[in-house]
XYZ file of C-alpha atoms in Angstrom:
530
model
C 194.525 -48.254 -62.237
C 191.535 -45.715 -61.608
C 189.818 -46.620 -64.255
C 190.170 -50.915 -63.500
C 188.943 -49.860 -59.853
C 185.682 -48.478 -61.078
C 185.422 -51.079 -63.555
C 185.615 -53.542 -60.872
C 183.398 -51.511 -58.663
C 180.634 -51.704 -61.407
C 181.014 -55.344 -61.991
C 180.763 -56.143 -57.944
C 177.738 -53.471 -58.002
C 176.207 -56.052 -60.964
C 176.813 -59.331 -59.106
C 174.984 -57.668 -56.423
C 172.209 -58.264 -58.249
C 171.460 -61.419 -59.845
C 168.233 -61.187 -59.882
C 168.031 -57.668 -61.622
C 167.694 -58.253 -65.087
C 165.181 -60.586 -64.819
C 163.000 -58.165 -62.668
C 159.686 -57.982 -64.500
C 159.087 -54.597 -64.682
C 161.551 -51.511 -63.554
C 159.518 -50.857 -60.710
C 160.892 -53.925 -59.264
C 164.928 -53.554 -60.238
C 164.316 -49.799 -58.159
C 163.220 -51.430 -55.199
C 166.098 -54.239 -55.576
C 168.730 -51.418 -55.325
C 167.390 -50.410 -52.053
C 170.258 -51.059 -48.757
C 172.700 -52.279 -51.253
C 176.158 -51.431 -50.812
C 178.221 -50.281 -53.593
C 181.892 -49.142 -53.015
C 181.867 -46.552 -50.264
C 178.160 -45.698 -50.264
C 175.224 -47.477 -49.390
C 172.108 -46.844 -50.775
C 169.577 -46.209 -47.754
C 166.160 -45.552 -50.151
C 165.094 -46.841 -53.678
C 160.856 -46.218 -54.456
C 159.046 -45.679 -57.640
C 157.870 -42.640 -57.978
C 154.966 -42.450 -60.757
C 152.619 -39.884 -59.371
C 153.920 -36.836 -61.135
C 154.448 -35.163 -58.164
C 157.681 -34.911 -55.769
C 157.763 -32.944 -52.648
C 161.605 -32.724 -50.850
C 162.556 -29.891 -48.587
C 159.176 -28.054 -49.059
C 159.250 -27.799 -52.718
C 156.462 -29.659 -54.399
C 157.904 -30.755 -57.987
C 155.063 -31.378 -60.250
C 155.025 -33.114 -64.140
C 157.449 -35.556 -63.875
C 157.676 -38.437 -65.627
C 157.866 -42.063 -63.395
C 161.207 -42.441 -61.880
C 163.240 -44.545 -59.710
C 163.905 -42.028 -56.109
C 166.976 -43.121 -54.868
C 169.067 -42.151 -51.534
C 172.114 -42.873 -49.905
C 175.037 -42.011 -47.795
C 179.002 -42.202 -48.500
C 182.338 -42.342 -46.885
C 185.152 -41.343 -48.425
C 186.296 -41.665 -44.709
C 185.093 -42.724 -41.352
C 184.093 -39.308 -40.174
C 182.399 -38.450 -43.918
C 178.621 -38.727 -44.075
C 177.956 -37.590 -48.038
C 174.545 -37.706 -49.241
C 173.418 -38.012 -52.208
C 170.247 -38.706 -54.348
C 170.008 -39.768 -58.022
C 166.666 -40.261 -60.198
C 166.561 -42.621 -62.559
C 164.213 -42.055 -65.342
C 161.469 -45.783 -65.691
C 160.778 -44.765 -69.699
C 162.754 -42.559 -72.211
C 166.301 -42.908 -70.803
C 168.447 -40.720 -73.048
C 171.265 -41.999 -72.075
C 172.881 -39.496 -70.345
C 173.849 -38.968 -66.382
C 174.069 -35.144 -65.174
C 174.985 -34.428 -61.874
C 174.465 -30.775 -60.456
C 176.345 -29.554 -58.062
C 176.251 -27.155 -54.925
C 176.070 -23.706 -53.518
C 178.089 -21.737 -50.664
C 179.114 -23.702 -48.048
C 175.491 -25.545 -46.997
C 174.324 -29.214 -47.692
C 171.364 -29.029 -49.850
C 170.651 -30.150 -53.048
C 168.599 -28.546 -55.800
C 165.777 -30.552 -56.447
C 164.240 -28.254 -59.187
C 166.987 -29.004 -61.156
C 166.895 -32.588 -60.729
C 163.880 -32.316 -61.869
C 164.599 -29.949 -64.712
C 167.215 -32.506 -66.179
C 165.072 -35.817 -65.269
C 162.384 -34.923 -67.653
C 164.871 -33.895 -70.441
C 164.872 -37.666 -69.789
C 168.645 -38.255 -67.968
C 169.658 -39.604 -65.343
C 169.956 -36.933 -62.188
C 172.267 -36.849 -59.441
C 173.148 -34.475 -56.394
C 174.863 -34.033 -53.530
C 174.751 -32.735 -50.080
C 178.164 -32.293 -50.230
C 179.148 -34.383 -47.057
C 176.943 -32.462 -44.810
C 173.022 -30.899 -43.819
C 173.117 -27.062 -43.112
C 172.834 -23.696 -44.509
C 175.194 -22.015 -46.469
C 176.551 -20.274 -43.732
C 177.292 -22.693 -41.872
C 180.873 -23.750 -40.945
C 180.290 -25.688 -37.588
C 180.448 -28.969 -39.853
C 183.915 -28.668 -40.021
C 184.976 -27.823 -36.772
C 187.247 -30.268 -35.827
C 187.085 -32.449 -38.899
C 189.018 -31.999 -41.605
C 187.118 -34.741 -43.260
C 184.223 -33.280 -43.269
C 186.096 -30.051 -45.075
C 187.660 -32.263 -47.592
C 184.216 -33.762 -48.259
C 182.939 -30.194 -48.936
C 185.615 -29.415 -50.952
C 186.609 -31.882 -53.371
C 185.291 -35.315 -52.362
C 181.829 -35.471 -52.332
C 181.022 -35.057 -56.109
C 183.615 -38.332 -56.671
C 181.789 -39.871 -53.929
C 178.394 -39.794 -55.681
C 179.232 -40.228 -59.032
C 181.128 -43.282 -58.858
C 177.727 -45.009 -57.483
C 175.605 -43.480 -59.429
C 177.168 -45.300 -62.264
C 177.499 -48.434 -60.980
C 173.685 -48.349 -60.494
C 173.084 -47.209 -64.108
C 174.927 -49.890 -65.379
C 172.550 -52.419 -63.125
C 169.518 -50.568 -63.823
C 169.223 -50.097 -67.261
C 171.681 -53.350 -68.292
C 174.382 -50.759 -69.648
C 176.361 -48.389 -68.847
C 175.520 -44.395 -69.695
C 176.767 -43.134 -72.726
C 178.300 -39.791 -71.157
C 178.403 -38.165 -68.183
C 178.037 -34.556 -67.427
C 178.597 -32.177 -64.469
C 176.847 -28.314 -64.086
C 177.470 -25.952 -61.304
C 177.809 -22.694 -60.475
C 179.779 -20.814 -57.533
C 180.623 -24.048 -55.444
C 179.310 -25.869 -57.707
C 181.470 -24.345 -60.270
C 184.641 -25.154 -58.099
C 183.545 -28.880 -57.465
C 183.434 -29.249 -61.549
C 187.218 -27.469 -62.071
C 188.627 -30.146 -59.407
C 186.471 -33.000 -60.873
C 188.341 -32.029 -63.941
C 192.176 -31.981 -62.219
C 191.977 -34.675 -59.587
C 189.103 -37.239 -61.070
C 189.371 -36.778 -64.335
C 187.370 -40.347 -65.310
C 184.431 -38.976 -63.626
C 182.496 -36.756 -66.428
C 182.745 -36.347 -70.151
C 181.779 -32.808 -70.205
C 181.502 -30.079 -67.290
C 179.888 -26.811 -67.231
C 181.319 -24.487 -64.531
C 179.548 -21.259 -63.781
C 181.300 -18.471 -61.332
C 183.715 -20.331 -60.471
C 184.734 -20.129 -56.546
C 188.023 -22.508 -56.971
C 190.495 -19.867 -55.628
C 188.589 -20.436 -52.185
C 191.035 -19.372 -49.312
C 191.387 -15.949 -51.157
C 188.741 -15.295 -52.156
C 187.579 -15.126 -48.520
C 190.984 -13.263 -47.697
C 189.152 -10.734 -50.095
C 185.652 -10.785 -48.319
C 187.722 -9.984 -44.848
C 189.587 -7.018 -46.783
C 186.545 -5.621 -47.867
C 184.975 -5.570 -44.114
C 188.272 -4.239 -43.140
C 188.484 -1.220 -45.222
C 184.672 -0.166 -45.462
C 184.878 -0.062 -41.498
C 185.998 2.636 -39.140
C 189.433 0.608 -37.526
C 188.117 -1.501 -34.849
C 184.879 -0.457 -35.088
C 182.046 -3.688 -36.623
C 178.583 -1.465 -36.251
C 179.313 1.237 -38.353
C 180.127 1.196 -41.875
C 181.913 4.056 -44.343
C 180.117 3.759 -47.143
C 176.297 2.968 -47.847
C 174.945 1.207 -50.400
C 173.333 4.514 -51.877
C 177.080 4.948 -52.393
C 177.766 1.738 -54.161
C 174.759 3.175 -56.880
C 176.046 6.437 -57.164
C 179.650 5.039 -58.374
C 177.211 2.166 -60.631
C 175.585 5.368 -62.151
C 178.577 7.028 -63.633
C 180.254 3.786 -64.660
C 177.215 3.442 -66.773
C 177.411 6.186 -68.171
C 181.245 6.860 -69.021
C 181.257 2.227 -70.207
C 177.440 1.273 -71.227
C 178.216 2.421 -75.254
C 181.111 -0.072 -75.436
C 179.144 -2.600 -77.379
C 177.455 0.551 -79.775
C 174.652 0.560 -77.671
C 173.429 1.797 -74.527
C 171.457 -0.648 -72.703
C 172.075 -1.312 -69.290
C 175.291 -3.192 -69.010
C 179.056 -2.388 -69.424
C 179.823 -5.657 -72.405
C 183.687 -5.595 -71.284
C 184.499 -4.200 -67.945
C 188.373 -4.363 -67.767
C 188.312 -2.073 -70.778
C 186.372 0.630 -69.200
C 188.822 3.095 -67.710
C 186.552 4.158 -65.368
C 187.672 6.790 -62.438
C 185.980 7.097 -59.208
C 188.017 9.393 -57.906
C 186.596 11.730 -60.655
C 183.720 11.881 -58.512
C 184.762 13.018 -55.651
C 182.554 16.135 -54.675
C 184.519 19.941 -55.247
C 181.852 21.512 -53.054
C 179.525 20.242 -50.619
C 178.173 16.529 -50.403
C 175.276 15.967 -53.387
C 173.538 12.771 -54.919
C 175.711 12.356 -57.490
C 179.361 12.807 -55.802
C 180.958 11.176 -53.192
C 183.663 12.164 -50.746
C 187.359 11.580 -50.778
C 186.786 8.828 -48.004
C 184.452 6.774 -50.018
C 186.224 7.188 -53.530
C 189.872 5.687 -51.934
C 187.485 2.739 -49.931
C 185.919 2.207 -53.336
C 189.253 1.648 -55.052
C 190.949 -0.416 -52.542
C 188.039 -3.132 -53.373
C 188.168 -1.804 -57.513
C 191.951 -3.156 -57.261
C 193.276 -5.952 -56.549
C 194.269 -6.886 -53.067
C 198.476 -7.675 -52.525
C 200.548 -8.656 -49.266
C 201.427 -5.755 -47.316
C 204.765 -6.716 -47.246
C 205.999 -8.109 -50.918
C 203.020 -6.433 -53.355
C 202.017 -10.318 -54.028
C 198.837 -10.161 -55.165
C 196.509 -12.314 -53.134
C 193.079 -11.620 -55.318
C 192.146 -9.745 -57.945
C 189.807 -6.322 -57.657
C 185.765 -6.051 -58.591
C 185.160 -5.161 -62.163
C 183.793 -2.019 -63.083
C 179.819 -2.886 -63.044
C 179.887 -4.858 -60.499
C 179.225 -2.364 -57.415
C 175.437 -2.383 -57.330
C 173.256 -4.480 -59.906
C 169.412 -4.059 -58.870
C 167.894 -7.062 -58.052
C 171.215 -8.674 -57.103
C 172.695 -6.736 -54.641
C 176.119 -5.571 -54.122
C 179.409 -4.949 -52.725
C 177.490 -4.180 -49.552
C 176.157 -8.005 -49.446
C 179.682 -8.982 -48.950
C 181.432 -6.726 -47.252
C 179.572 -8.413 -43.700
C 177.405 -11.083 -42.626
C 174.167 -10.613 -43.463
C 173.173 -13.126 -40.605
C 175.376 -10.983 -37.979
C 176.138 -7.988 -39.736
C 179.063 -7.266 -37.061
C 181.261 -9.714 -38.197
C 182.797 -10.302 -41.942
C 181.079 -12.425 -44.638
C 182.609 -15.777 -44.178
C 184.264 -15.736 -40.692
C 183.453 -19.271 -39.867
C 185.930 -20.121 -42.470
C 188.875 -18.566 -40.463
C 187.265 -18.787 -36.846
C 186.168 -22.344 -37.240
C 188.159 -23.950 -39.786
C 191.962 -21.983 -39.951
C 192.156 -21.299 -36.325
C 189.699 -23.227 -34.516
C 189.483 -20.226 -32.165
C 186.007 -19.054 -31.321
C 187.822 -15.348 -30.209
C 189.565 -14.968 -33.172
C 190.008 -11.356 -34.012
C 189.634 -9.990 -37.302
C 191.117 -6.402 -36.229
C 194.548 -8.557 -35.719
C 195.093 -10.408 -39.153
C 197.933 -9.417 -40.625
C 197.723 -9.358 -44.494
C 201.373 -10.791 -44.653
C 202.210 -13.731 -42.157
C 198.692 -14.425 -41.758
C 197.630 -14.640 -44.934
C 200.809 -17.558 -45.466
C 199.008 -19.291 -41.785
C 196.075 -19.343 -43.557
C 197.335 -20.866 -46.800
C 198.583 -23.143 -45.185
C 196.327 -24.240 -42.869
C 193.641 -24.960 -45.635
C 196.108 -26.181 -48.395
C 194.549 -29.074 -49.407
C 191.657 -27.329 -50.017
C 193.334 -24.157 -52.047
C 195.813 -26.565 -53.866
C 193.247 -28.710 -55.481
C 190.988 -26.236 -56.476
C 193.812 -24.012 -57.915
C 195.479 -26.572 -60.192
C 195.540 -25.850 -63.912
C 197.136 -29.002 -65.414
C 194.237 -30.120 -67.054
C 196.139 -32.799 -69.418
C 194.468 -36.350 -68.543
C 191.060 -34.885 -68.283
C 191.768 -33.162 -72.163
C 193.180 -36.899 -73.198
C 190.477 -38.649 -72.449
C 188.352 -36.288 -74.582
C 186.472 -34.158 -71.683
C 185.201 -30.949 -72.460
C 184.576 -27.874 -69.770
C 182.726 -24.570 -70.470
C 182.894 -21.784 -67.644
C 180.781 -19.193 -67.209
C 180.853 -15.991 -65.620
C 178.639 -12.594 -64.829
C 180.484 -9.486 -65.353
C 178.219 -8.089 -62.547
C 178.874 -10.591 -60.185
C 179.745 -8.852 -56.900
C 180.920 -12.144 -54.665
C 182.791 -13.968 -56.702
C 185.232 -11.867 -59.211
C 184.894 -12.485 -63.167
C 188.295 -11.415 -63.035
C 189.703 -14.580 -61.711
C 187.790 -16.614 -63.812
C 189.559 -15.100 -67.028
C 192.722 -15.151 -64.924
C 192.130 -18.992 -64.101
C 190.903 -19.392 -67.689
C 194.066 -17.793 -69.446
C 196.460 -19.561 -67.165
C 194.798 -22.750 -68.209
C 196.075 -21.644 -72.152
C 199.201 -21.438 -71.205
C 199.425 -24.413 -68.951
C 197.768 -27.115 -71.134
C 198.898 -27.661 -75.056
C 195.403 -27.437 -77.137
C 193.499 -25.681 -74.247
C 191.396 -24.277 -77.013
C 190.160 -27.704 -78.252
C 188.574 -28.831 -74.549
C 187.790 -25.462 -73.113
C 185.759 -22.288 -73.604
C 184.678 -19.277 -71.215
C 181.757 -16.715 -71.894
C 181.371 -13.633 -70.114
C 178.273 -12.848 -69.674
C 177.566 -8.604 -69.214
C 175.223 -7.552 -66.930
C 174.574 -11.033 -65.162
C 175.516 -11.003 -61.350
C 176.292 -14.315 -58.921
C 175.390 -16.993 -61.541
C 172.045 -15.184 -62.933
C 170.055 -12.057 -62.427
C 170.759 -8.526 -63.395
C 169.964 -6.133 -66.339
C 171.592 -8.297 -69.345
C 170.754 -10.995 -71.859
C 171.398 -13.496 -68.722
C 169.345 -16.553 -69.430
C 170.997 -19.123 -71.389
C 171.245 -22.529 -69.663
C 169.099 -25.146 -67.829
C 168.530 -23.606 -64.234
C 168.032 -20.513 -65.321
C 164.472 -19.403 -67.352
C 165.822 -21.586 -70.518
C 165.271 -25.038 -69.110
C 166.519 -26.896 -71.614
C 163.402 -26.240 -74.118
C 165.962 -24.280 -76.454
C 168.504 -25.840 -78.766
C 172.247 -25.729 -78.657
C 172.800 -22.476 -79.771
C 170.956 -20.771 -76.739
C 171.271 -22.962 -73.687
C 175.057 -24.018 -72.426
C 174.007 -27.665 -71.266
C 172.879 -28.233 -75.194
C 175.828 -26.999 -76.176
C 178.040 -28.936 -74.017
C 176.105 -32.083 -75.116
C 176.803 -31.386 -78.628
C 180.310 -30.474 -78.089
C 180.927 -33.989 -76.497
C 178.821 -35.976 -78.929
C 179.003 -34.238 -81.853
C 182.109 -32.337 -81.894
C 181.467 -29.041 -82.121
C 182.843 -26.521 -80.288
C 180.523 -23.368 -78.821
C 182.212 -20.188 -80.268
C 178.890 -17.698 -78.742
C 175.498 -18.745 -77.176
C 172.495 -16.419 -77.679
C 171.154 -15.836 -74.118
C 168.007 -14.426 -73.482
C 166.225 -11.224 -71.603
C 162.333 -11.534 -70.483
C 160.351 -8.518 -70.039
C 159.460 -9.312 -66.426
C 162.030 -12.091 -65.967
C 159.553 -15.244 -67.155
C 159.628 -16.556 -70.495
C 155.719 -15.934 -70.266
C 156.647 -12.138 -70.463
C 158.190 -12.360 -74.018
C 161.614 -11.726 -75.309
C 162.939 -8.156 -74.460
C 166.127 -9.040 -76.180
C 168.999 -11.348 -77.318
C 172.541 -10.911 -77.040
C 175.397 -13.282 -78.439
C 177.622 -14.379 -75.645
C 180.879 -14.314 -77.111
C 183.928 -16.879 -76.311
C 186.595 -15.201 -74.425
C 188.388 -13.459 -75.356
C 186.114 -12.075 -77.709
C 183.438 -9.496 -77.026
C 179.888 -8.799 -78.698
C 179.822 -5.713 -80.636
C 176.694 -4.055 -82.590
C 177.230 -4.327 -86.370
C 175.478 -1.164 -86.898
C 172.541 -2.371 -89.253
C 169.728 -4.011 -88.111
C 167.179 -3.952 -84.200
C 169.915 -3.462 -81.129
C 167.140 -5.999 -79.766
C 168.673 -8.943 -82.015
C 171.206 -10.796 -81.265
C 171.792 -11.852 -85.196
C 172.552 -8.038 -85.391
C 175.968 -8.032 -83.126
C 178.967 -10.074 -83.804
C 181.611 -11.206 -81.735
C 185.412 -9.622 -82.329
């Protein structure tokens, strides 16, 4: 029935537009798309854009080839307002749609990687995710639902099914596949695609995934909790000199996993690492910290259960991930950084669980609560938590996830969790899904490691399917073959004008890169994954 609907939906779309193929040139079958209706969206803009040059948001895009600009709005509801923009290549069409998705909780869309994937020659598409705002903003859903729904699961359908439709019209067939990439959000928007629309996209690649929402934020308001004096928001117990200290000796006991020493711990839960070790015997120095700090550390090192049954409601940090320089750290999410008095991610309880602007954090209970809380947002947590993966693997779909070791705000550990429970829970998991760690990466890029391997990082698609993870998807979907390691990339100075500093294989999970012992540790031909 799903798929008849958007069959019908495309054919309505075409008799829209009578006129369309015999436009004379493309310039003219954009313009025809503009204030056209097509299922629940409308399309509000449609220009030619052949100067080159693209300036949205204050980011002047530059080099790209002529293109179709189109905008519009959708409503999955009468209180939804979902943006979304696609760009639809004039010349050179490769076939191909690839929507990207979104980040945090704001409504923005990344127009560099629009443009990264437009002059790869696809068809682009984004979202706003139902809203305009920072990613710290909750106020959108206050009060409707909708809205949070939109945010959470609805707005990627939304666009997609339009964007589509006006393939099909503009280039007189439909596109031969169709591919989602995200990270953090817009990794959770791809692993529901996958479960509750799973028509939408051939392939999906989901980076740091944020899917196990409502605890994750349980997590963030732990973390506040227990690196803060009790009822005290100003001061905290640790600092982030702290955080390095603990980083430091990780390093050293956990960096030589891999037979080399290089920066980065290559498997973090098997590095038996003990903080409490370095608690100081005598006075207070650089390189110890006190019995305060080590048990605060731990309590965020483990995972975090229900006070009263031991039910685990998220699982701890990874060793690695306290302090990665030029990403940050624990200390980034343990509070606001807008209003450093209150926990990262409030909003989501004040504004959206309890619609109670004097809700106190100092009061949750990690028992009842936590089951209010569940509740409360279970549409949101039940969709993005689902596993069953079966009509999205029949119809051929493939999904690669992603993940930084270092990562300090969303947990690698969950994504191997989710990743092995999808094994179990779906017959053949291994032929439509893969997951690569990646050591030494934090919150979807950055950090000390081999971290840039796919198209919105410093690869941008230039590579070939062996070193960048959209490639690979593609040729996993068309071609058949399945990814078993990608070699990502580190620059000198972080630009690939700098020149390679090294290459590392990132190895399918659960697999890990090891050093062969023969050969430059710089090389990436010289490890081998086991």
């Amino acid at each position: 029935m799903q798929r008849l609907t958007r069959s019908l939906l495309s054919l309505s779309f075409l008799g829209a537009f009578p006129f369309a193929a015999a436009a004379a040139t493309p310039a003219d079958q954009c313009t025809a798309l503009a204030a056209k209706f097509i299922g629940n969206a409308k399309v509000t803009k449609a220009e030619v854009v052949t100067s080159g040059t693209f300036q949205e948001g204050g980011t002047a895009l530059t080099g790209l080839p002529p293109f179709c600009h189109v905008r519009g709005t959708a409503k999955a509801s009468p209180r939804s307002n979902i943006g979304f923009a696609v760009w639809l290549p004039l010349t050179n069409w490769n076939g191909r749609i690839q929507m990207v998705g979104n980040g945090g909780y704001g409504g923005q869309m990344n127009y560099g990687q629009l443009a990264t994937l437009l002059k790869a020659g696809s068809v682009a598409a984004a979202t706003d995710a139902g809203h305009v705002g920072p990613s710290t903003d909750f106020s959108f859903g206050k009060d409707n639902d909708e809205a949070v729904a939109d945010w959470g699961y609805r707005s990627v359908h939304e666009t997609i099914v339009p964007t589509k439709a006006m393939v099909t019209t503009f280039y007189g067939k439909p596109a031969d596949k169709t591919y989602f990439l995200g990270c953090s959000t817009g990794g959770h928007q791809g692993l529901v695609e996958a479960v509750k629309y799973p028509d939408d996209f051939d392939g999906i690649l989901a980076g740091a995934p944020a899917n196990n929402r409502t605890n994750l934020n349980l997590s963030f308001l732990w973390r506040f909790v227990v690196v803060h004096p009790q009822g005290d928001n100003t001061r905290t117990i640790m600092t982030p000199d702290d955080l390095k200290k603990a980083n430091t000796a990780a390093m050293a006991q956990c960096d030589a996993q891999d037979g080399v020493r290089d920066g980065v711990i290559v498997n973090p839960p098997a590095c038996k690492f003990d903080v409490k070790k370095m608690v100081c015997t005598g006075p207070q120095s650089s390189n110890c910290l006190s019995e305060e700090h080590a048990e605060v550390m731990n309590k965020i090192y483990e995972p975090l259960k229900r006070k009263d049954t031991g039910e685990e409601i998220y699982v701890g940090w990874p060793v690695g991930s306290e302090w990665v320089d030029g990403s940050g750290g624990w200390h980034n999410y343990w509070h606001d950084a807008e209003n450093p008095q209150q926990p990262m991610r409030a909003g989501y309880f004040r504004d959206w669980a309890y619609n109670d602007p004097s809700w106190d954090w100092w009061k949750f209970d990690f028992a009842k609560d936590v089951d209010f809380v569940r509740k409360r947002m279970g549409d949101i947590g039940a969709h993005m938590l689902e596993t069953d993966l079966s009509a999205f693997k029949k119809r051929g779909g493939k999904i690669i996830l992603y993940h930084g070791w270092a990562d300090h705000i969303v947990s690698g550990l969950d994504t191997v969790k989710y990743f092995e429970k999808v094994q179990k829970d779906n017959t053949g998991a291994g032929g439509f899904t893969r997951l690569f760690m990646v050591p030494g990466m934090g919150h979807c890029s950055g950090g000390p490691g081999a971290t840039n391997f796919t198209f919105d990082m410093t690869s941008d698609m230039t590579s070939d399917a062996d070193s960048d993870a959209v490639l690979a998807l593609q040729r996993w979907v068309e071609e058949g073959q399945a990814p078993e390691r990608i070699v990502s990339t580190r620059y000198r100075d972080g630009t690939r004008e700098s020149g390679v500093a090294l290459t590392r294989p990132l190895c399918a999970w659960p697999k890990v890169a090891s050093y062969s012992g023969n050969g430059a540790t710089d090389d990436a031909a010289n490890f081998v994954c086991k």
